[in-house]
């Protein structure tokens, strides 16, 4: 192995470090660009709503032919205007916090940015076939955990809607994109 002088070794190490940092920065930029394209920027200085600025609730059931439909409502409880874009996350849980059934499936819809002034709401439709009609395995959740778009922290809502499908062929639960208001 050939001996290399200390200054040459340092220069080579520095060049390697700069190359690694440059590639990491490029990856970070690509990831940020991808995130930004999913989360459309709002105009007028408003930014997306954070979980701490929202309250979640579940509206009254609107039954359909063998279907159960509930509006899942997110209300801006902050003193600033903020935006939501896309689908909320949702999961039924038992009293110990264990998730019941799979995550809801997203209905194929085009998402729009919803601007929420203080006190205003947006809603997404949560629907599934009645377990009594579909024959799906059912359970009665204690809560519905709602995760606002692009957030990780969840809001817990007491579930009073009765049994939900948690297994079997007809156990799918569906969720729509957010729309302005508090329900249909």
mmCIF file with all atom_site columns, C-alpha atoms in Angstrom:
data_model
loop_
_atom_site.group_PDB
_atom_site.id
_atom_site.type_symbol
_atom_site.label_atom_id
_atom_site.label_alt_id
_atom_site.label_comp_id
_atom_site.label_asym_id
_atom_site.label_entity_id
_atom_site.label_seq_id
_atom_site.pdbx_PDB_ins_code
_atom_site.Cartn_x
_atom_site.Cartn_y
_atom_site.Cartn_z
_atom_site.occupancy
_atom_site.B_iso_or_equiv
_atom_site.pdbx_formal_charge
_atom_site.auth_seq_id
_atom_site.auth_comp_id
_atom_site.auth_asym_id
_atom_site.auth_atom_id
_atom_site.pdbx_PDB_model_num
ATOM 1   C CA . UNK A 1 1   ? 0.000   0.000   0.000  1.00 0.00 ? 1   UNK A CA 1
ATOM 2   C CA . UNK A 1 2   ? 1.487   3.317   -1.048 1.00 0.00 ? 2   UNK A CA 1
ATOM 3   C CA . UNK A 1 3   ? 1.984   6.005   1.565  1.00 0.00 ? 3   UNK A CA 1
ATOM 4   C CA . UNK A 1 4   ? -0.012  9.175   1.042  1.00 0.00 ? 4   UNK A CA 1
ATOM 5   C CA . UNK A 1 5   ? 0.804   12.434  2.733  1.00 0.00 ? 5   UNK A CA 1
ATOM 6   C CA . UNK A 1 6   ? -1.468  13.701  5.507  1.00 0.00 ? 6   UNK A CA 1
ATOM 7   C CA . UNK A 1 7   ? -2.724  16.794  3.547  1.00 0.00 ? 7   UNK A CA 1
ATOM 8   C CA . UNK A 1 8   ? -3.585  14.656  0.499  1.00 0.00 ? 8   UNK A CA 1
ATOM 9   C CA . UNK A 1 9   ? -5.503  12.155  2.681  1.00 0.00 ? 9   UNK A CA 1
ATOM 10  C CA . UNK A 1 10  ? -7.435  14.995  4.366  1.00 0.00 ? 10  UNK A CA 1
ATOM 11  C CA . UNK A 1 11  ? -8.312  16.509  0.982  1.00 0.00 ? 11  UNK A CA 1
ATOM 12  C CA . UNK A 1 12  ? -9.540  13.113  -0.265 1.00 0.00 ? 12  UNK A CA 1
ATOM 13  C CA . UNK A 1 13  ? -11.623 12.590  2.885  1.00 0.00 ? 13  UNK A CA 1
ATOM 14  C CA . UNK A 1 14  ? -13.064 16.093  2.589  1.00 0.00 ? 14  UNK A CA 1
ATOM 15  C CA . UNK A 1 15  ? -13.960 15.523  -1.080 1.00 0.00 ? 15  UNK A CA 1
ATOM 16  C CA . UNK A 1 16  ? -15.648 12.216  -0.173 1.00 0.00 ? 16  UNK A CA 1
ATOM 17  C CA . UNK A 1 17  ? -17.615 13.872  2.626  1.00 0.00 ? 17  UNK A CA 1
ATOM 18  C CA . UNK A 1 18  ? -18.762 16.675  0.308  1.00 0.00 ? 18  UNK A CA 1
ATOM 19  C CA . UNK A 1 19  ? -19.874 14.108  -2.297 1.00 0.00 ? 19  UNK A CA 1
ATOM 20  C CA . UNK A 1 20  ? -21.851 12.114  0.305  1.00 0.00 ? 20  UNK A CA 1
ATOM 21  C CA . UNK A 1 21  ? -23.469 15.249  1.725  1.00 0.00 ? 21  UNK A CA 1
ATOM 22  C CA . UNK A 1 22  ? -24.317 16.427  -1.784 1.00 0.00 ? 22  UNK A CA 1
ATOM 23  C CA . UNK A 1 23  ? -26.063 13.149  -2.584 1.00 0.00 ? 23  UNK A CA 1
ATOM 24  C CA . UNK A 1 24  ? -27.974 13.255  0.733  1.00 0.00 ? 24  UNK A CA 1
ATOM 25  C CA . UNK A 1 25  ? -29.075 16.819  0.052  1.00 0.00 ? 25  UNK A CA 1
ATOM 26  C CA . UNK A 1 26  ? -30.263 15.818  -3.415 1.00 0.00 ? 26  UNK A CA 1
ATOM 27  C CA . UNK A 1 27  ? -32.305 12.951  -1.952 1.00 0.00 ? 27  UNK A CA 1
ATOM 28  C CA . UNK A 1 28  ? -33.783 15.281  0.632  1.00 0.00 ? 28  UNK A CA 1
ATOM 29  C CA . UNK A 1 29  ? -34.728 17.771  -2.079 1.00 0.00 ? 29  UNK A CA 1
ATOM 30  C CA . UNK A 1 30  ? -36.435 15.074  -4.134 1.00 0.00 ? 30  UNK A CA 1
ATOM 31  C CA . UNK A 1 31  ? -38.360 13.874  -1.107 1.00 0.00 ? 31  UNK A CA 1
ATOM 32  C CA . UNK A 1 32  ? -39.391 17.452  -0.244 1.00 0.00 ? 32  UNK A CA 1
ATOM 33  C CA . UNK A 1 33  ? -40.525 18.050  -3.814 1.00 0.00 ? 33  UNK A CA 1
ATOM 34  C CA . UNK A 1 34  ? -42.604 14.861  -3.752 1.00 0.00 ? 34  UNK A CA 1
ATOM 35  C CA . UNK A 1 35  ? -44.190 15.884  -0.440 1.00 0.00 ? 35  UNK A CA 1
ATOM 36  C CA . UNK A 1 36  ? -44.871 19.372  -1.725 1.00 0.00 ? 36  UNK A CA 1
ATOM 37  C CA . UNK A 1 37  ? -46.654 18.019  -4.790 1.00 0.00 ? 37  UNK A CA 1
ATOM 38  C CA . UNK A 1 38  ? -49.001 15.946  -2.614 1.00 0.00 ? 38  UNK A CA 1
ATOM 39  C CA . UNK A 1 39  ? -49.633 18.824  -0.279 1.00 0.00 ? 39  UNK A CA 1
ATOM 40  C CA . UNK A 1 40  ? -50.585 21.759  -2.451 1.00 0.00 ? 40  UNK A CA 1
ATOM 41  C CA . UNK A 1 41  ? -49.298 25.058  -1.116 1.00 0.00 ? 41  UNK A CA 1
ATOM 42  C CA . UNK A 1 42  ? -51.974 27.445  0.084  1.00 0.00 ? 42  UNK A CA 1
ATOM 43  C CA . UNK A 1 43  ? -52.069 31.062  -0.976 1.00 0.00 ? 43  UNK A CA 1
ATOM 44  C CA . UNK A 1 44  ? -52.235 34.097  1.284  1.00 0.00 ? 44  UNK A CA 1
ATOM 45  C CA . UNK A 1 45  ? -49.771 32.800  3.846  1.00 0.00 ? 45  UNK A CA 1
ATOM 46  C CA . UNK A 1 46  ? -52.011 30.015  5.178  1.00 0.00 ? 46  UNK A CA 1
ATOM 47  C CA . UNK A 1 47  ? -50.410 26.673  5.923  1.00 0.00 ? 47  UNK A CA 1
ATOM 48  C CA . UNK A 1 48  ? -51.758 23.220  6.530  1.00 0.00 ? 48  UNK A CA 1
ATOM 49  C CA . UNK A 1 49  ? -53.719 22.475  9.664  1.00 0.00 ? 49  UNK A CA 1
ATOM 50  C CA . UNK A 1 50  ? -51.902 20.574  12.393 1.00 0.00 ? 50  UNK A CA 1
ATOM 51  C CA . UNK A 1 51  ? -53.543 18.015  14.673 1.00 0.00 ? 51  UNK A CA 1
ATOM 52  C CA . UNK A 1 52  ? -53.268 20.337  17.685 1.00 0.00 ? 52  UNK A CA 1
ATOM 53  C CA . UNK A 1 53  ? -55.380 22.917  15.811 1.00 0.00 ? 53  UNK A CA 1
ATOM 54  C CA . UNK A 1 54  ? -58.235 20.530  15.048 1.00 0.00 ? 54  UNK A CA 1
ATOM 55  C CA . UNK A 1 55  ? -61.091 18.758  16.812 1.00 0.00 ? 55  UNK A CA 1
ATOM 56  C CA . UNK A 1 56  ? -62.556 15.566  15.364 1.00 0.00 ? 56  UNK A CA 1
ATOM 57  C CA . UNK A 1 57  ? -66.133 14.362  15.601 1.00 0.00 ? 57  UNK A CA 1
ATOM 58  C CA . UNK A 1 58  ? -68.404 11.844  13.933 1.00 0.00 ? 58  UNK A CA 1
ATOM 59  C CA . UNK A 1 59  ? -71.771 13.038  12.675 1.00 0.00 ? 59  UNK A CA 1
ATOM 60  C CA . UNK A 1 60  ? -75.118 11.282  12.636 1.00 0.00 ? 60  UNK A CA 1
ATOM 61  C CA . UNK A 1 61  ? -75.412 8.040   10.669 1.00 0.00 ? 61  UNK A CA 1
ATOM 62  C CA . UNK A 1 62  ? -77.100 8.376   7.291  1.00 0.00 ? 62  UNK A CA 1
ATOM 63  C CA . UNK A 1 63  ? -78.287 4.842   6.478  1.00 0.00 ? 63  UNK A CA 1
ATOM 64  C CA . UNK A 1 64  ? -78.593 3.656   2.897  1.00 0.00 ? 64  UNK A CA 1
ATOM 65  C CA . UNK A 1 65  ? -79.670 0.389   1.301  1.00 0.00 ? 65  UNK A CA 1
ATOM 66  C CA . UNK A 1 66  ? -77.603 -1.959  3.456  1.00 0.00 ? 66  UNK A CA 1
ATOM 67  C CA . UNK A 1 67  ? -75.013 0.779   4.029  1.00 0.00 ? 67  UNK A CA 1
ATOM 68  C CA . UNK A 1 68  ? -73.952 2.851   7.011  1.00 0.00 ? 68  UNK A CA 1
ATOM 69  C CA . UNK A 1 69  ? -72.606 6.316   6.235  1.00 0.00 ? 69  UNK A CA 1
ATOM 70  C CA . UNK A 1 70  ? -71.031 8.686   8.746  1.00 0.00 ? 70  UNK A CA 1
ATOM 71  C CA . UNK A 1 71  ? -69.421 12.092  8.249  1.00 0.00 ? 71  UNK A CA 1
ATOM 72  C CA . UNK A 1 72  ? -66.019 12.312  9.955  1.00 0.00 ? 72  UNK A CA 1
ATOM 73  C CA . UNK A 1 73  ? -65.620 16.015  10.724 1.00 0.00 ? 73  UNK A CA 1
ATOM 74  C CA . UNK A 1 74  ? -62.438 18.011  11.388 1.00 0.00 ? 74  UNK A CA 1
ATOM 75  C CA . UNK A 1 75  ? -63.030 21.494  12.856 1.00 0.00 ? 75  UNK A CA 1
ATOM 76  C CA . UNK A 1 76  ? -60.428 24.254  13.082 1.00 0.00 ? 76  UNK A CA 1
ATOM 77  C CA . UNK A 1 77  ? -60.236 25.216  16.769 1.00 0.00 ? 77  UNK A CA 1
ATOM 78  C CA . UNK A 1 78  ? -57.214 27.496  16.331 1.00 0.00 ? 78  UNK A CA 1
ATOM 79  C CA . UNK A 1 79  ? -57.216 31.262  15.872 1.00 0.00 ? 79  UNK A CA 1
ATOM 80  C CA . UNK A 1 80  ? -55.665 31.096  12.397 1.00 0.00 ? 80  UNK A CA 1
ATOM 81  C CA . UNK A 1 81  ? -56.840 29.993  8.957  1.00 0.00 ? 81  UNK A CA 1
ATOM 82  C CA . UNK A 1 82  ? -55.284 26.717  7.802  1.00 0.00 ? 82  UNK A CA 1
ATOM 83  C CA . UNK A 1 83  ? -55.749 24.144  5.042  1.00 0.00 ? 83  UNK A CA 1
ATOM 84  C CA . UNK A 1 84  ? -56.438 20.430  4.674  1.00 0.00 ? 84  UNK A CA 1
ATOM 85  C CA . UNK A 1 85  ? -55.762 18.431  1.516  1.00 0.00 ? 85  UNK A CA 1
ATOM 86  C CA . UNK A 1 86  ? -56.695 14.842  0.782  1.00 0.00 ? 86  UNK A CA 1
ATOM 87  C CA . UNK A 1 87  ? -57.914 12.052  3.006  1.00 0.00 ? 87  UNK A CA 1
ATOM 88  C CA . UNK A 1 88  ? -57.857 11.774  6.785  1.00 0.00 ? 88  UNK A CA 1
ATOM 89  C CA . UNK A 1 89  ? -56.669 8.540   8.313  1.00 0.00 ? 89  UNK A CA 1
ATOM 90  C CA . UNK A 1 90  ? -59.108 6.499   10.399 1.00 0.00 ? 90  UNK A CA 1
ATOM 91  C CA . UNK A 1 91  ? -58.960 3.385   12.541 1.00 0.00 ? 91  UNK A CA 1
ATOM 92  C CA . UNK A 1 92  ? -61.494 1.707   14.823 1.00 0.00 ? 92  UNK A CA 1
ATOM 93  C CA . UNK A 1 93  ? -60.099 0.628   18.206 1.00 0.00 ? 93  UNK A CA 1
ATOM 94  C CA . UNK A 1 94  ? -61.305 -1.340  21.203 1.00 0.00 ? 94  UNK A CA 1
ATOM 95  C CA . UNK A 1 95  ? -61.199 -0.038  24.790 1.00 0.00 ? 95  UNK A CA 1
ATOM 96  C CA . UNK A 1 96  ? -57.527 -1.063  25.151 1.00 0.00 ? 96  UNK A CA 1
ATOM 97  C CA . UNK A 1 97  ? -56.537 0.879   22.014 1.00 0.00 ? 97  UNK A CA 1
ATOM 98  C CA . UNK A 1 98  ? -56.047 -2.197  19.807 1.00 0.00 ? 98  UNK A CA 1
ATOM 99  C CA . UNK A 1 99  ? -57.085 -1.627  16.189 1.00 0.00 ? 99  UNK A CA 1
ATOM 100 C CA . UNK A 1 100 ? -60.145 -3.525  14.993 1.00 0.00 ? 100 UNK A CA 1
ATOM 101 C CA . UNK A 1 101 ? -60.073 -4.520  11.333 1.00 0.00 ? 101 UNK A CA 1
ATOM 102 C CA . UNK A 1 102 ? -57.929 -3.084  8.562  1.00 0.00 ? 102 UNK A CA 1
ATOM 103 C CA . UNK A 1 103 ? -57.505 0.604   7.728  1.00 0.00 ? 103 UNK A CA 1
ATOM 104 C CA . UNK A 1 104 ? -60.323 2.037   5.592  1.00 0.00 ? 104 UNK A CA 1
ATOM 105 C CA . UNK A 1 105 ? -59.816 2.038   1.825  1.00 0.00 ? 105 UNK A CA 1
ATOM 106 C CA . UNK A 1 106 ? -59.693 5.379   0.055  1.00 0.00 ? 106 UNK A CA 1
ATOM 107 C CA . UNK A 1 107 ? -62.330 5.992   -2.597 1.00 0.00 ? 107 UNK A CA 1
ATOM 108 C CA . UNK A 1 108 ? -60.804 7.097   -5.909 1.00 0.00 ? 108 UNK A CA 1
ATOM 109 C CA . UNK A 1 109 ? -61.521 10.818  -5.951 1.00 0.00 ? 109 UNK A CA 1
ATOM 110 C CA . UNK A 1 110 ? -59.591 13.938  -6.850 1.00 0.00 ? 110 UNK A CA 1
ATOM 111 C CA . UNK A 1 111 ? -58.529 15.766  -3.700 1.00 0.00 ? 111 UNK A CA 1
ATOM 112 C CA . UNK A 1 112 ? -58.886 19.516  -3.358 1.00 0.00 ? 112 UNK A CA 1
ATOM 113 C CA . UNK A 1 113 ? -57.427 21.854  -0.776 1.00 0.00 ? 113 UNK A CA 1
ATOM 114 C CA . UNK A 1 114 ? -60.019 22.915  1.812  1.00 0.00 ? 114 UNK A CA 1
ATOM 115 C CA . UNK A 1 115 ? -59.334 26.225  3.556  1.00 0.00 ? 115 UNK A CA 1
ATOM 116 C CA . UNK A 1 116 ? -60.619 26.373  7.133  1.00 0.00 ? 116 UNK A CA 1
ATOM 117 C CA . UNK A 1 117 ? -61.104 29.705  8.863  1.00 0.00 ? 117 UNK A CA 1
ATOM 118 C CA . UNK A 1 118 ? -61.282 29.485  12.669 1.00 0.00 ? 118 UNK A CA 1
ATOM 119 C CA . UNK A 1 119 ? -64.402 27.544  13.666 1.00 0.00 ? 119 UNK A CA 1
ATOM 120 C CA . UNK A 1 120 ? -64.982 26.094  10.162 1.00 0.00 ? 120 UNK A CA 1
ATOM 121 C CA . UNK A 1 121 ? -65.083 22.376  9.315  1.00 0.00 ? 121 UNK A CA 1
ATOM 122 C CA . UNK A 1 122 ? -64.268 19.840  6.634  1.00 0.00 ? 122 UNK A CA 1
ATOM 123 C CA . UNK A 1 123 ? -65.676 16.329  6.423  1.00 0.00 ? 123 UNK A CA 1
ATOM 124 C CA . UNK A 1 124 ? -64.925 12.966  4.853  1.00 0.00 ? 124 UNK A CA 1
ATOM 125 C CA . UNK A 1 125 ? -67.457 10.184  4.347  1.00 0.00 ? 125 UNK A CA 1
ATOM 126 C CA . UNK A 1 126 ? -66.921 6.915   6.209  1.00 0.00 ? 126 UNK A CA 1
ATOM 127 C CA . UNK A 1 127 ? -69.060 4.095   4.813  1.00 0.00 ? 127 UNK A CA 1
ATOM 128 C CA . UNK A 1 128 ? -69.404 0.356   5.044  1.00 0.00 ? 128 UNK A CA 1
ATOM 129 C CA . UNK A 1 129 ? -71.967 -2.398  4.480  1.00 0.00 ? 129 UNK A CA 1
ATOM 130 C CA . UNK A 1 130 ? -74.090 -3.176  7.537  1.00 0.00 ? 130 UNK A CA 1
ATOM 131 C CA . UNK A 1 131 ? -72.596 -6.296  9.123  1.00 0.00 ? 131 UNK A CA 1
ATOM 132 C CA . UNK A 1 132 ? -76.134 -7.690  9.607  1.00 0.00 ? 132 UNK A CA 1
ATOM 133 C CA . UNK A 1 133 ? -76.673 -7.490  5.839  1.00 0.00 ? 133 UNK A CA 1
ATOM 134 C CA . UNK A 1 134 ? -73.183 -8.345  4.569  1.00 0.00 ? 134 UNK A CA 1
ATOM 135 C CA . UNK A 1 135 ? -72.442 -11.196 6.937  1.00 0.00 ? 135 UNK A CA 1
ATOM 136 C CA . UNK A 1 136 ? -68.998 -9.760  7.736  1.00 0.00 ? 136 UNK A CA 1
ATOM 137 C CA . UNK A 1 137 ? -67.406 -10.534 11.086 1.00 0.00 ? 137 UNK A CA 1
ATOM 138 C CA . UNK A 1 138 ? -68.221 -7.542  13.304 1.00 0.00 ? 138 UNK A CA 1
ATOM 139 C CA . UNK A 1 139 ? -67.051 -5.823  16.486 1.00 0.00 ? 139 UNK A CA 1
ATOM 140 C CA . UNK A 1 140 ? -68.215 -2.790  18.432 1.00 0.00 ? 140 UNK A CA 1
ATOM 141 C CA . UNK A 1 141 ? -65.372 -0.245  18.680 1.00 0.00 ? 141 UNK A CA 1
ATOM 142 C CA . UNK A 1 142 ? -64.833 2.002   21.673 1.00 0.00 ? 142 UNK A CA 1
ATOM 143 C CA . UNK A 1 143 ? -63.274 4.760   19.560 1.00 0.00 ? 143 UNK A CA 1
ATOM 144 C CA . UNK A 1 144 ? -62.419 6.005   16.105 1.00 0.00 ? 144 UNK A CA 1
ATOM 145 C CA . UNK A 1 145 ? -58.909 7.404   15.754 1.00 0.00 ? 145 UNK A CA 1
ATOM 146 C CA . UNK A 1 146 ? -58.770 10.175  13.147 1.00 0.00 ? 146 UNK A CA 1
ATOM 147 C CA . UNK A 1 147 ? -55.476 11.394  11.696 1.00 0.00 ? 147 UNK A CA 1
ATOM 148 C CA . UNK A 1 148 ? -55.564 14.690  9.774  1.00 0.00 ? 148 UNK A CA 1
ATOM 149 C CA . UNK A 1 149 ? -53.849 14.671  6.346  1.00 0.00 ? 149 UNK A CA 1
ATOM 150 C CA . UNK A 1 150 ? -50.044 14.880  6.484  1.00 0.00 ? 150 UNK A CA 1
ATOM 151 C CA . UNK A 1 151 ? -50.037 14.506  10.288 1.00 0.00 ? 151 UNK A CA 1
ATOM 152 C CA . UNK A 1 152 ? -49.029 11.627  12.566 1.00 0.00 ? 152 UNK A CA 1
ATOM 153 C CA . UNK A 1 153 ? -50.808 12.565  15.792 1.00 0.00 ? 153 UNK A CA 1
ATOM 154 C CA . UNK A 1 154 ? -54.329 11.161  16.074 1.00 0.00 ? 154 UNK A CA 1
ATOM 155 C CA . UNK A 1 155 ? -57.554 12.560  17.477 1.00 0.00 ? 155 UNK A CA 1
ATOM 156 C CA . UNK A 1 156 ? -59.680 10.112  19.466 1.00 0.00 ? 156 UNK A CA 1
ATOM 157 C CA . UNK A 1 157 ? -63.466 10.179  19.043 1.00 0.00 ? 157 UNK A CA 1
ATOM 158 C CA . UNK A 1 158 ? -65.789 8.010   21.139 1.00 0.00 ? 158 UNK A CA 1
ATOM 159 C CA . UNK A 1 159 ? -67.595 5.616   18.776 1.00 0.00 ? 159 UNK A CA 1
ATOM 160 C CA . UNK A 1 160 ? -71.362 5.381   19.255 1.00 0.00 ? 160 UNK A CA 1
ATOM 161 C CA . UNK A 1 161 ? -72.250 3.981   15.813 1.00 0.00 ? 161 UNK A CA 1
ATOM 162 C CA . UNK A 1 162 ? -72.567 0.336   16.845 1.00 0.00 ? 162 UNK A CA 1
ATOM 163 C CA . UNK A 1 163 ? -70.963 -2.648  15.164 1.00 0.00 ? 163 UNK A CA 1
ATOM 164 C CA . UNK A 1 164 ? -68.524 -2.282  12.292 1.00 0.00 ? 164 UNK A CA 1
ATOM 165 C CA . UNK A 1 165 ? -67.166 -4.938  9.905  1.00 0.00 ? 165 UNK A CA 1
ATOM 166 C CA . UNK A 1 166 ? -63.709 -6.170  10.919 1.00 0.00 ? 166 UNK A CA 1
ATOM 167 C CA . UNK A 1 167 ? -63.224 -9.339  8.876  1.00 0.00 ? 167 UNK A CA 1
ATOM 168 C CA . UNK A 1 168 ? -64.570 -11.480 6.083  1.00 0.00 ? 168 UNK A CA 1
ATOM 169 C CA . UNK A 1 169 ? -65.290 -10.884 2.408  1.00 0.00 ? 169 UNK A CA 1
ATOM 170 C CA . UNK A 1 170 ? -67.618 -7.900  2.921  1.00 0.00 ? 170 UNK A CA 1
ATOM 171 C CA . UNK A 1 171 ? -65.598 -6.150  5.606  1.00 0.00 ? 171 UNK A CA 1
ATOM 172 C CA . UNK A 1 172 ? -64.287 -3.174  3.643  1.00 0.00 ? 172 UNK A CA 1
ATOM 173 C CA . UNK A 1 173 ? -64.679 0.280   5.130  1.00 0.00 ? 173 UNK A CA 1
ATOM 174 C CA . UNK A 1 174 ? -64.295 3.222   2.742  1.00 0.00 ? 174 UNK A CA 1
ATOM 175 C CA . UNK A 1 175 ? -63.250 6.839   3.289  1.00 0.00 ? 175 UNK A CA 1
ATOM 176 C CA . UNK A 1 176 ? -63.757 9.784   0.931  1.00 0.00 ? 176 UNK A CA 1
ATOM 177 C CA . UNK A 1 177 ? -61.631 12.900  0.438  1.00 0.00 ? 177 UNK A CA 1
ATOM 178 C CA . UNK A 1 178 ? -62.233 15.912  2.625  1.00 0.00 ? 178 UNK A CA 1
ATOM 179 C CA . UNK A 1 179 ? -64.802 18.474  1.502  1.00 0.00 ? 179 UNK A CA 1
ATOM 180 C CA . UNK A 1 180 ? -65.902 21.794  3.055  1.00 0.00 ? 180 UNK A CA 1
ATOM 181 C CA . UNK A 1 181 ? -68.661 21.666  5.686  1.00 0.00 ? 181 UNK A CA 1
ATOM 182 C CA . UNK A 1 182 ? -69.763 19.163  8.290  1.00 0.00 ? 182 UNK A CA 1
ATOM 183 C CA . UNK A 1 183 ? -71.533 16.569  6.172  1.00 0.00 ? 183 UNK A CA 1
ATOM 184 C CA . UNK A 1 184 ? -73.845 15.898  3.277  1.00 0.00 ? 184 UNK A CA 1
#
